[in-house]
Structures are given as C-alpha cells and as structure tokens.
Short mmCIF file of C-alpha atoms in Angstrom, two decimals:
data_model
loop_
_atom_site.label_atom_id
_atom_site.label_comp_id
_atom_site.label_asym_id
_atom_site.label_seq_id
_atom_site.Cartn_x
_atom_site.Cartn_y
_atom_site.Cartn_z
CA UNK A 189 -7.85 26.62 -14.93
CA UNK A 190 -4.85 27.17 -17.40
CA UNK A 191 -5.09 26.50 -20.75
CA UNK A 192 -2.71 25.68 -23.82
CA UNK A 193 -3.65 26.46 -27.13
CA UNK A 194 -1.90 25.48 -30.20
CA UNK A 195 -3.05 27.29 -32.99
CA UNK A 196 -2.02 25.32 -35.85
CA UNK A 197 -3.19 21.92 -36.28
CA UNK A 198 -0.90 20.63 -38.82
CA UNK A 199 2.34 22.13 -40.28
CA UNK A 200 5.05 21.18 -42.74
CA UNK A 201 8.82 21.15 -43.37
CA UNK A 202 10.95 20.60 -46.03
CA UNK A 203 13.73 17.95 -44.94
CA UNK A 204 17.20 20.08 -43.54
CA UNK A 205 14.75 23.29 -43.21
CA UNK A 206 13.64 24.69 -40.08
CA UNK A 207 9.87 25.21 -38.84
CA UNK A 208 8.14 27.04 -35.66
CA UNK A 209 5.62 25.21 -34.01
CA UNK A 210 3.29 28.23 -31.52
CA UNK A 211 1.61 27.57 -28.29
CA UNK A 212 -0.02 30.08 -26.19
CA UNK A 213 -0.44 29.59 -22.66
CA UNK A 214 -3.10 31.05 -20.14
CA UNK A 215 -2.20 31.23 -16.10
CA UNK A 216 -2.10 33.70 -13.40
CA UNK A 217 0.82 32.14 -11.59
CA UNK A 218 4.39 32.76 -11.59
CA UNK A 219 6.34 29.57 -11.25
CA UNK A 220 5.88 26.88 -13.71
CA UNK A 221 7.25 24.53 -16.08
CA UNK A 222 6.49 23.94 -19.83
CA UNK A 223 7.21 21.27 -21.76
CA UNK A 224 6.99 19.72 -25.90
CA UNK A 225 6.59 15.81 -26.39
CA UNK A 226 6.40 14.43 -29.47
CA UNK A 227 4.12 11.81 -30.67
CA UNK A 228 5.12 10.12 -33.79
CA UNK A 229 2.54 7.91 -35.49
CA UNK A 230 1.62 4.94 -33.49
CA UNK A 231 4.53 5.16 -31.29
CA UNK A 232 4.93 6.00 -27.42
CA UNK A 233 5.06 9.81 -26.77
CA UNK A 234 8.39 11.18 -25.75
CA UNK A 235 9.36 14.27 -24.02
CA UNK A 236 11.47 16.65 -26.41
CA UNK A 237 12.44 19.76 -24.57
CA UNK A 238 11.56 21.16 -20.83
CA UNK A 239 11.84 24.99 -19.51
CA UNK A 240 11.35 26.38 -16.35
CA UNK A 241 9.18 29.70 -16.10
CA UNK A 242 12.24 31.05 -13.51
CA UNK A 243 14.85 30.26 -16.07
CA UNK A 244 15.36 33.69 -18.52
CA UNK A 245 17.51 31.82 -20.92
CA UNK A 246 15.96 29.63 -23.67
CA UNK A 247 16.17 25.52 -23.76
CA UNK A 248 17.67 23.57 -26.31
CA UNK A 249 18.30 20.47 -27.04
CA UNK A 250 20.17 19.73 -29.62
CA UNK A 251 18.46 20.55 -33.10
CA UNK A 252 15.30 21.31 -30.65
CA UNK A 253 15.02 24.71 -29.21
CA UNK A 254 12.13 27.35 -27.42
CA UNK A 255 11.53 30.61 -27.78
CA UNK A 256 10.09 31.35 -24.05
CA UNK A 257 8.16 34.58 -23.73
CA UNK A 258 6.91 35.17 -20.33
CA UNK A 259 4.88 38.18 -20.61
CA UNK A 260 3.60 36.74 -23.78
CA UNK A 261 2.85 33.96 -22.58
CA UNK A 262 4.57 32.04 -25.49
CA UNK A 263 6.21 28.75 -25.81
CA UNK A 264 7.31 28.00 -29.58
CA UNK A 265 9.50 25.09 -30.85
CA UNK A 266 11.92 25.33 -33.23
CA UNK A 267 13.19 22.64 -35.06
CA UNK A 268 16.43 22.74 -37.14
CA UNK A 269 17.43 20.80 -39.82
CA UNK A 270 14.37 18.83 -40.04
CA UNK A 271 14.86 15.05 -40.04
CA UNK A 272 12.22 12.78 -41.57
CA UNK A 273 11.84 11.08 -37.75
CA UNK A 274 10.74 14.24 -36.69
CA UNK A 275 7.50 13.77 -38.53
CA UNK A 276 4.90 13.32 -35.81
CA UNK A 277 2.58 15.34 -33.58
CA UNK A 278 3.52 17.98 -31.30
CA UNK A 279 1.69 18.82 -27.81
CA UNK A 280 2.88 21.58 -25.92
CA UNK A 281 2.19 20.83 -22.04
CA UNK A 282 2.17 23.54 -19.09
CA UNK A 283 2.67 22.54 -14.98
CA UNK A 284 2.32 24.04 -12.22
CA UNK A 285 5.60 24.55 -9.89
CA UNK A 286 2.79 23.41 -6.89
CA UNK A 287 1.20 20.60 -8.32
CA UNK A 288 1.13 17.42 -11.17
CA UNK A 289 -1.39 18.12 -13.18
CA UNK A 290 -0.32 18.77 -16.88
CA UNK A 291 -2.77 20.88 -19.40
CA UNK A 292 -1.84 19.82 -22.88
CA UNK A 293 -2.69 21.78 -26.36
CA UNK A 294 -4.64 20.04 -29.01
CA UNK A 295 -1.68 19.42 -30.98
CA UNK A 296 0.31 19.77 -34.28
CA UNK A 297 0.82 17.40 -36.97
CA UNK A 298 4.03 17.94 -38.47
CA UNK A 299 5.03 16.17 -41.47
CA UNK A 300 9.01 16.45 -42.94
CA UNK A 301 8.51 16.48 -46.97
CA UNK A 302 11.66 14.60 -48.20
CA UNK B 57 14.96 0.95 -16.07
CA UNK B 58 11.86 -0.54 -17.62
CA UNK B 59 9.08 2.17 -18.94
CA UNK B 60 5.98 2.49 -18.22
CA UNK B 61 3.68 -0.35 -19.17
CA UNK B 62 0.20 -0.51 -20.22
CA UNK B 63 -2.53 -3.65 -20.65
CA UNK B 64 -4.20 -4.10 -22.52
CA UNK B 65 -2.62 -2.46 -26.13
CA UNK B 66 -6.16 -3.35 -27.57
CA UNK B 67 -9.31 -3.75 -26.42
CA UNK B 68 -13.11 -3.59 -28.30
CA UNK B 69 -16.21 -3.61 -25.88
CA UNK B 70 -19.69 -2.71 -26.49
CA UNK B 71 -21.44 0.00 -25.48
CA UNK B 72 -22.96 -0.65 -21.34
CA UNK B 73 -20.15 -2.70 -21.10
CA UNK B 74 -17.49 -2.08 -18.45
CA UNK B 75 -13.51 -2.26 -19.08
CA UNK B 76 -10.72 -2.44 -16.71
CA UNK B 77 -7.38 -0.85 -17.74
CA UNK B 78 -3.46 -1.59 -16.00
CA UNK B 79 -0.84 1.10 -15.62
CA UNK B 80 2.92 -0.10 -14.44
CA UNK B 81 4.79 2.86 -13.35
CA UNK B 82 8.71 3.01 -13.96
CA UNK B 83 10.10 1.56 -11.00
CA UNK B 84 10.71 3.98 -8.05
CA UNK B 85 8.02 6.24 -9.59
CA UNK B 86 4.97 7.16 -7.14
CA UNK B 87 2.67 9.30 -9.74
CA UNK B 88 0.70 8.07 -11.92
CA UNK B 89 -1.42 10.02 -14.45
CA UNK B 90 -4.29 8.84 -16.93
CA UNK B 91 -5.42 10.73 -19.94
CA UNK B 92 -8.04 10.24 -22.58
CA UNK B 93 -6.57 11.35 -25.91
CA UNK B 94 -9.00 11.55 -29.07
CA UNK B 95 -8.47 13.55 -32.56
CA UNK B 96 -9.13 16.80 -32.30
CA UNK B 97 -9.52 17.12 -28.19
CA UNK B 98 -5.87 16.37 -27.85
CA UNK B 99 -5.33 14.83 -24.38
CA UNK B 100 -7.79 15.58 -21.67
CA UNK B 101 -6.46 14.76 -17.96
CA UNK B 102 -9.00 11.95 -16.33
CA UNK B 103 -7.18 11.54 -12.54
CA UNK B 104 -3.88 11.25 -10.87
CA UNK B 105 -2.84 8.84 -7.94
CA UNK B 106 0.10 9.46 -5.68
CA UNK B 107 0.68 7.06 -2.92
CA UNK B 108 -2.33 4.99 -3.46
CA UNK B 109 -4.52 8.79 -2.82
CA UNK B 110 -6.16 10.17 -5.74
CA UNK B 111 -4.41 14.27 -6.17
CA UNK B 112 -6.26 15.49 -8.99
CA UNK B 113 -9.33 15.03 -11.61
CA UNK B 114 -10.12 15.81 -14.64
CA UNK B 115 -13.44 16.73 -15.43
CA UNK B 116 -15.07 13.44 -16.40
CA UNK B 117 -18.19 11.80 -15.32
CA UNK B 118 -18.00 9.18 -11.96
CA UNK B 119 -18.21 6.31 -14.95
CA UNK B 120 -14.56 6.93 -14.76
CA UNK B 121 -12.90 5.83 -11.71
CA UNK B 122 -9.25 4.77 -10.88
CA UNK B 123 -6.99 3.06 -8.35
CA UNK B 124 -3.63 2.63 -7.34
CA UNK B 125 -1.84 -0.09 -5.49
CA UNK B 126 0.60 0.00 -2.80
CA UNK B 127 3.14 -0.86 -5.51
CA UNK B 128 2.32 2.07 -7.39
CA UNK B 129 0.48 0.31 -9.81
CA UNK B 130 -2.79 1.78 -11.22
CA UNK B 131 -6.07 0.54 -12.97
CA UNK B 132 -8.33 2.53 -14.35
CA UNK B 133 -12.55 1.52 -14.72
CA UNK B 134 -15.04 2.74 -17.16
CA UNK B 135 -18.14 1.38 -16.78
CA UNK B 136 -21.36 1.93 -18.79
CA UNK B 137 -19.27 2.55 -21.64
CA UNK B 138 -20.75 4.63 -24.64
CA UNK B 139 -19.29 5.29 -27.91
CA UNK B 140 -18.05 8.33 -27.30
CA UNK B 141 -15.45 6.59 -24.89
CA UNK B 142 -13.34 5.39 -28.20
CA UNK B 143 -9.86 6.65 -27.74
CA UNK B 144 -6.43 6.39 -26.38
CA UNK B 145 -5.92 5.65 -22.81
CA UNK B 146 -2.30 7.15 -21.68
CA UNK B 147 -0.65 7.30 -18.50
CA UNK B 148 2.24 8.38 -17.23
CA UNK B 149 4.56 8.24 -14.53
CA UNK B 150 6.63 10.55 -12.47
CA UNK B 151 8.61 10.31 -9.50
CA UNK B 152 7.68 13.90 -7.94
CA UNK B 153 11.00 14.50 -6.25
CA UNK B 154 10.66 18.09 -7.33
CA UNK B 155 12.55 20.40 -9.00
CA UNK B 156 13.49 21.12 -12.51
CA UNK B 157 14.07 17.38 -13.70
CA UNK B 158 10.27 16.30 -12.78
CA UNK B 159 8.63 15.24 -15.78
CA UNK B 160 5.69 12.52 -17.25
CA UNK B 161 6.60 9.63 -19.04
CA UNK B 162 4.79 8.02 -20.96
CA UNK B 163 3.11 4.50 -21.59
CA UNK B 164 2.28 3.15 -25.20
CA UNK B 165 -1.38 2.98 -24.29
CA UNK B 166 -4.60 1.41 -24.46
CA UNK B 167 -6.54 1.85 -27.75
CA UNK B 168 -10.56 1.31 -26.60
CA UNK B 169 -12.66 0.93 -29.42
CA UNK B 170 -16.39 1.25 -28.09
CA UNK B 171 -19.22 -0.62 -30.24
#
C-alpha cells in the first residue's frame, strides 16, 4: 500500500516569510496525482494545490507552490509571503491515476507568528 | 453549487452504543469517501461508495459499515462503539470524470465524542 509521511509535525513562519512544508511518498507505480489541503482550525478542509506525476513542471498557485521530485519521491509546499490565514494544518495526499482512494500524511501544524 | 454536507456536526454516545452518520455529496458528484481523522493518526480512509457499490476499504473492523443511496447520498454506521472511536468523521465527494481536475472535497464533519 502507498504511504505519505510528513516528517514534521508542526512548523512556523514569520508573517511575509516563506516556509517548506516535506512529504515523502512511497509507491511502485508510475501515474499518479498528489495533492496539499489545508485544514485551518475548526474549519472545513480545502484543497490548496494539485500535481500530476506525468506533469515535469512544478504547480503553483498563487503564493502556493511544489517542489515535485519524482525519483525522490518528494512533494514539498512552499508558501510565500506567509499570511496569518495560512495558519492551519497541512496534509499532503497521494492517488492513484487507477483508482479513488487517497493516502494522507499525518500532518503539519503551521502557525504564521505576526 | 452547494458543498458537501454532513449531519450531524455533533454527536456524544456512550460506549456499546450505535451511531448513524449522513453524507450529502455536491450535486452531480457520484463518490463518496469517509475518513476517521484523530490527532496524531492524521486521516485514516474507512470506505468509499460509487454508484450505490462500495470501491474501496480502509482497514477498519466490520463495526464500521456504510451505504449509499441512489441519490448519491451516504450514511455511515458504527455500532458497538468504544472510546477509541472519538474523532472526526470526514467525507468527501468527487465526481470521478477522470483526468487531471478529479479531486475530494470536503464536508465540515461529524465530531463523535465516545463516553
């Protein structure tokens, strides 16, 4: 079964600087799609970026942007300019091109220090 | 379109006790996922319907069990609960057309809390 692992449980950020959330992966196949949603405290979780395993070039999103490394089997976040609304927690999510099923990581807590 | 919905936000039981929760799906969405999320395990899949046919599950015991209507709409049943059932009861939703835009959306939840 794949596997996600996040590797650090909570993190912080000064507000307008940038931080790297990490998240390993584990599979054996070749066509899949990765995803960050963000939970913020006591409010619905959202879906922040997507990439597709095929796709070479990075996602971004707006202030929100991955680092995808295939062979390494590495999916980081990067936040810029840090906004206090991006406090929350992070879950990196992977899914198979053949099926639903999602595999999330434990998480990371981020908090924005004003 | 409307999000995905969830009843109860709130529920306390006691432990043997069985509990019923409600999924609504956005609208034109067939999938529809359930997770258990509790601090520290982050979220662990339970089950996922498509079409009123259960795809996938998690591995959780047979106290957990799950439906899902002809209208997409999904329950899910613990019964015999124990404490260690306290947590966050997600699902999501997706509309499985395929391709790069397929994603899970979210509900708000069910918090259980398990006495």
């Amino acid at each position: 079964a794949q596997t996600v692992t996040q590797s650090q449980p909570e993190m912080s950020v000064q507000e307008a600087e940038t931080v790297t959330l990490s998240c390993t992966y584990d599979t054996s196949e070749s066509d899949y799609y990765l995803f960050w949603y963000k939970q913020p405290p006591s409010r619905q979780m959202i879906l922040v970026i997507r990439q597709e395993a095929y796709k070479q070039q990075n996602a971004t999103e707006n202030r929100f942007s991955v680092n995808f490394q295939k062979a390494a089997k590495s999916f980081s976040l990067k936040i810029s300019d840090s906004q206090l609304g991006d406090a929350a927690m992070y879950f990196c999510a992977y899914r198979s091109a053949t099926g639903n099923q999602f595999y999330f990581g434990t998480g990371t807590s981020l908090t924005v220090i004003p | 379109k409307a999000g995905v919905t969830q009843t109860p936000r709130y529920l306390i039981k006691t432990r043997g006790q069985q509990v019923t929760l409600s999924c609504s799906p956005i609208s034109g969405h067939r999938s529809v996922s359930w997770y258990q999320q509790t601090p520290g395990q982050g979220l662990q899949f339970l089950f996922e319907y498509f079409s009123e046919t259960q795809r996938n599950k998690g591995n959780f015991p047979g106290r957990f069990s799950g439906r899902q209507f002809s209208n997409s709409r999904s329950e899910m049943n613990v019964s015999t609960l124990e404490l260690g059932d306290s947590a966050l009861y997600l699902c999501a939703s997706s509309s499985l057309t395929g391709g790069p835009t397929e994603t899970q959306y979210f509900g708000p939840g069910t918090r259980l809390l398990v006495l």
